[in-house]
C-alpha positions as a Markdown table, in Angstrom:
| # | Residue | x | y | z |
|---|---|---|---|---|
| 1 | Met | -112.5 | -159.0 | 145.4 |
| 2 | Gly | -116.2 | -158.4 | 146.1 |
| 3 | Ser | -118.9 | -157.7 | 143.6 |
| 4 | Val | -118.6 | -154.7 | 141.4 |
| 5 | Lys | -122.1 | -153.5 | 142.5 |
| 6 | Ser | -120.9 | -152.5 | 146.0 |
| 7 | Lys | -123.0 | -149.9 | 147.8 |
| 8 | Ile | -121.0 | -147.2 | 149.5 |
| 9 | Ala | -122.1 | -144.4 | 151.8 |
| 10 | Ile | -120.0 | -141.2 | 152.0 |
| 11 | Ile | -121.0 | -139.4 | 155.2 |
| 12 | Tyr | -119.3 | -136.0 | 155.8 |
| 13 | Trp | -119.3 | -132.7 | 157.7 |
| 14 | Thr | -117.8 | -129.6 | 156.1 |
| 15 | Gly | -117.3 | -126.1 | 157.4 |
| 16 | Thr | -115.7 | -124.3 | 154.5 |
| 17 | Gly | -116.6 | -126.8 | 151.7 |
| 18 | Asn | -113.1 | -128.4 | 151.4 |
| 19 | Thr | -114.3 | -131.8 | 152.8 |
| 20 | Leu | -117.4 | -131.7 | 150.5 |
| 21 | Glu | -115.0 | -131.1 | 147.6 |
| 22 | Met | -113.1 | -134.2 | 148.7 |
| 23 | Ala | -116.3 | -136.2 | 149.1 |
| 24 | Arg | -117.4 | -135.4 | 145.5 |
| 25 | Ala | -114.0 | -136.4 | 144.1 |
| 26 | Ile | -114.1 | -139.7 | 146.1 |
| 27 | Glu | -117.7 | -140.3 | 144.9 |
| 28 | Lys | -116.5 | -139.9 | 141.3 |
| 29 | Gly | -113.7 | -142.4 | 141.8 |
| 30 | Ala | -115.9 | -145.0 | 143.5 |
| 31 | Lys | -118.6 | -144.6 | 140.7 |
| 32 | Asp | -115.9 | -145.0 | 138.1 |
| 33 | Ala | -115.0 | -148.3 | 139.7 |
| 34 | Gly | -118.7 | -149.4 | 139.4 |
| 35 | Ala | -119.9 | -148.8 | 142.9 |
| 36 | Thr | -123.3 | -147.4 | 143.8 |
| 37 | Val | -122.5 | -144.3 | 145.9 |
| 38 | Glu | -124.7 | -142.2 | 148.1 |
| 39 | Val | -123.4 | -139.0 | 149.7 |
| 40 | Phe | -124.8 | -137.5 | 152.9 |
| 41 | Glu | -124.1 | -134.5 | 155.0 |
| 42 | Val | -123.9 | -136.1 | 158.4 |
| 43 | Glu | -127.0 | -134.4 | 159.8 |
| 44 | Ser | -129.1 | -135.7 | 156.8 |
| 45 | Phe | -128.0 | -139.3 | 157.1 |
| 46 | Gly | -130.4 | -140.3 | 159.8 |
| 47 | Gly | -129.8 | -143.0 | 162.5 |
| 48 | Val | -126.7 | -145.2 | 162.6 |
| 49 | Asp | -128.9 | -148.3 | 162.1 |
| 50 | Arg | -128.9 | -147.2 | 158.4 |
| 51 | Leu | -125.2 | -147.9 | 158.2 |
| 52 | Lys | -125.8 | -151.7 | 157.7 |
| 53 | Ala | -127.4 | -151.0 | 154.4 |
| 54 | Tyr | -124.0 | -150.4 | 152.9 |
| 55 | Asp | -121.1 | -152.6 | 151.9 |
| 56 | Gly | -118.6 | -149.9 | 152.7 |
| 57 | Leu | -118.6 | -146.6 | 154.6 |
| 58 | Met | -116.5 | -143.5 | 154.0 |
| 59 | Phe | -116.4 | -140.8 | 156.7 |
| 60 | Gly | -115.2 | -137.3 | 156.0 |
| 61 | Cys | -114.6 | -134.6 | 158.6 |
| 62 | Pro | -112.1 | -131.8 | 158.8 |
| 63 | Ala | -109.7 | -131.2 | 161.7 |
| 64 | Met | -111.3 | -128.8 | 164.2 |
| 65 | Gly | -110.0 | -126.9 | 167.2 |
| 66 | Asp | -107.2 | -128.9 | 168.9 |
| 67 | Glu | -107.1 | -131.6 | 166.1 |
| 68 | Val | -110.5 | -133.1 | 166.9 |
| 69 | Leu | -113.6 | -134.1 | 164.9 |
| 70 | Glu | -116.3 | -131.5 | 164.5 |
| 71 | Glu | -118.1 | -131.6 | 167.9 |
| 72 | Gly | -121.6 | -130.4 | 167.2 |
| 73 | Ala | -122.8 | -133.0 | 164.6 |
| 74 | Phe | -120.1 | -135.2 | 163.5 |
| 75 | Glu | -118.5 | -136.4 | 166.7 |
| 76 | Pro | -121.8 | -137.4 | 168.3 |
| 77 | Phe | -122.8 | -139.3 | 165.1 |
| 78 | Phe | -119.4 | -141.1 | 164.9 |
| 79 | Ala | -119.4 | -141.9 | 168.5 |
| 80 | Glu | -122.7 | -143.7 | 168.1 |
| 81 | Ala | -121.6 | -145.3 | 164.8 |
| 82 | Glu | -118.5 | -146.9 | 166.4 |
| 83 | Ser | -120.5 | -149.7 | 167.9 |
| 84 | His | -121.8 | -150.6 | 164.3 |
| 85 | Leu | -118.3 | -150.7 | 162.6 |
| 86 | Gln | -117.1 | -154.2 | 163.7 |
| 87 | Gly | -115.9 | -156.0 | 160.5 |
| 88 | Val | -117.1 | -153.1 | 158.2 |
| 89 | Pro | -114.9 | -151.7 | 155.5 |
| 90 | Val | -114.3 | -148.0 | 156.4 |
| 91 | Ala | -112.3 | -145.2 | 154.8 |
| 92 | Leu | -111.6 | -141.8 | 156.4 |
| 93 | Phe | -110.9 | -138.5 | 154.8 |
| 94 | Gly | -110.8 | -134.8 | 155.7 |
| 95 | Ser | -109.1 | -131.5 | 155.3 |
| 96 | Tyr | -107.0 | -129.5 | 157.8 |
| 97 | Gly | -105.7 | -125.9 | 157.9 |
| 98 | Trp | -103.1 | -126.2 | 160.6 |
| 99 | Gly | -101.2 | -128.9 | 162.5 |
| 100 | Gly | -99.9 | -132.0 | 160.8 |
| 101 | Gly | -103.0 | -134.1 | 160.5 |
| 102 | Ala | -102.8 | -135.6 | 164.0 |
| 103 | Trp | -106.6 | -135.7 | 164.1 |
| 104 | Met | -106.5 | -138.2 | 161.3 |
| 105 | Glu | -104.0 | -140.5 | 163.1 |
| 106 | Ser | -106.1 | -140.6 | 166.3 |
| 107 | Trp | -109.4 | -141.0 | 164.2 |
| 108 | Ala | -107.8 | -143.9 | 162.3 |
| 109 | Glu | -106.7 | -145.6 | 165.6 |
| 110 | Arg | -110.2 | -145.1 | 167.0 |
| 111 | Thr | -111.8 | -146.6 | 163.9 |
| 112 | Arg | -109.4 | -149.7 | 164.1 |
| 113 | Thr | -110.3 | -150.0 | 167.8 |
| 114 | Ala | -114.0 | -150.1 | 166.9 |
| 115 | Gly | -113.2 | -153.2 | 164.9 |
| 116 | Ala | -113.6 | -151.7 | 161.5 |
| 117 | Lys | -111.6 | -152.9 | 158.5 |
| 118 | Leu | -109.9 | -149.6 | 158.0 |
| 119 | Phe | -108.8 | -149.0 | 154.4 |
| 120 | Gly | -105.4 | -147.3 | 154.4 |
| 121 | Asp | -104.6 | -144.7 | 157.1 |
| 122 | Gly | -107.1 | -142.0 | 156.1 |
| 123 | Leu | -106.6 | -139.3 | 153.5 |
| 124 | Ala | -105.8 | -135.8 | 155.0 |
| 125 | Ile | -105.5 | -132.9 | 152.6 |
| 126 | Glu | -104.3 | -129.4 | 153.6 |
| 127 | Asn | -107.0 | -126.8 | 152.8 |
| 128 | Ala | -108.9 | -127.3 | 149.5 |
| 129 | Pro | -107.8 | -130.2 | 147.3 |
| 130 | Asp | -105.6 | -129.0 | 144.4 |
| 131 | Asp | -105.4 | -131.2 | 141.2 |
| 132 | Glu | -103.1 | -133.6 | 143.0 |
| 133 | Gly | -105.4 | -133.8 | 146.0 |
| 134 | Thr | -108.5 | -134.3 | 143.8 |
| 135 | Ala | -106.6 | -137.1 | 142.0 |
| 136 | Ala | -105.8 | -138.6 | 145.4 |
| 137 | Cys | -109.5 | -138.4 | 146.4 |
| 138 | Glu | -110.6 | -140.1 | 143.2 |
| 139 | Ala | -108.0 | -142.8 | 143.6 |
| 140 | Leu | -109.2 | -143.4 | 147.2 |
| 141 | Gly | -112.8 | -143.8 | 146.0 |
| 142 | Lys | -111.8 | -146.1 | 143.2 |
| 143 | Glu | -109.4 | -148.3 | 145.3 |
| 144 | Phe | -111.9 | -148.5 | 148.2 |
| 145 | Ala | -114.7 | -149.6 | 145.9 |
| 146 | Ala | -112.4 | -152.1 | 144.2 |
| 147 | Ser | -111.5 | -153.6 | 147.6 |
| 148 | Leu | -115.1 | -154.4 | 148.5 |
């Protein structure tokens, strides 16, 4: 396993606050595992060249429209980021309010295709995380940090 002092960026977009809630619980789990964690709303992150400053990346985005990533800010950012993910440890998370989470499956496949070392298959939670969902988020953060 990598050093305990891993540096992780959590980059998310949220509409209702559910994905932000997930990001905060993931941040707690990763910090509990000893990682340095920085959380960014996608529009405040800056250019994708900043991605290389981190040992691991966690991207959060809810399902939008026809099971797609949010198209105004997140999709353009992620599309640009894809060329920087080769060999990079990445975890995905987000909430959904309908459908069965198909957006997460296609997003995970896309991330693997970009050459990222995808951690798990992505964590999708329906609506706001309940206690179980929050625990799953904390576990994701902790396990992802421990894997670096």
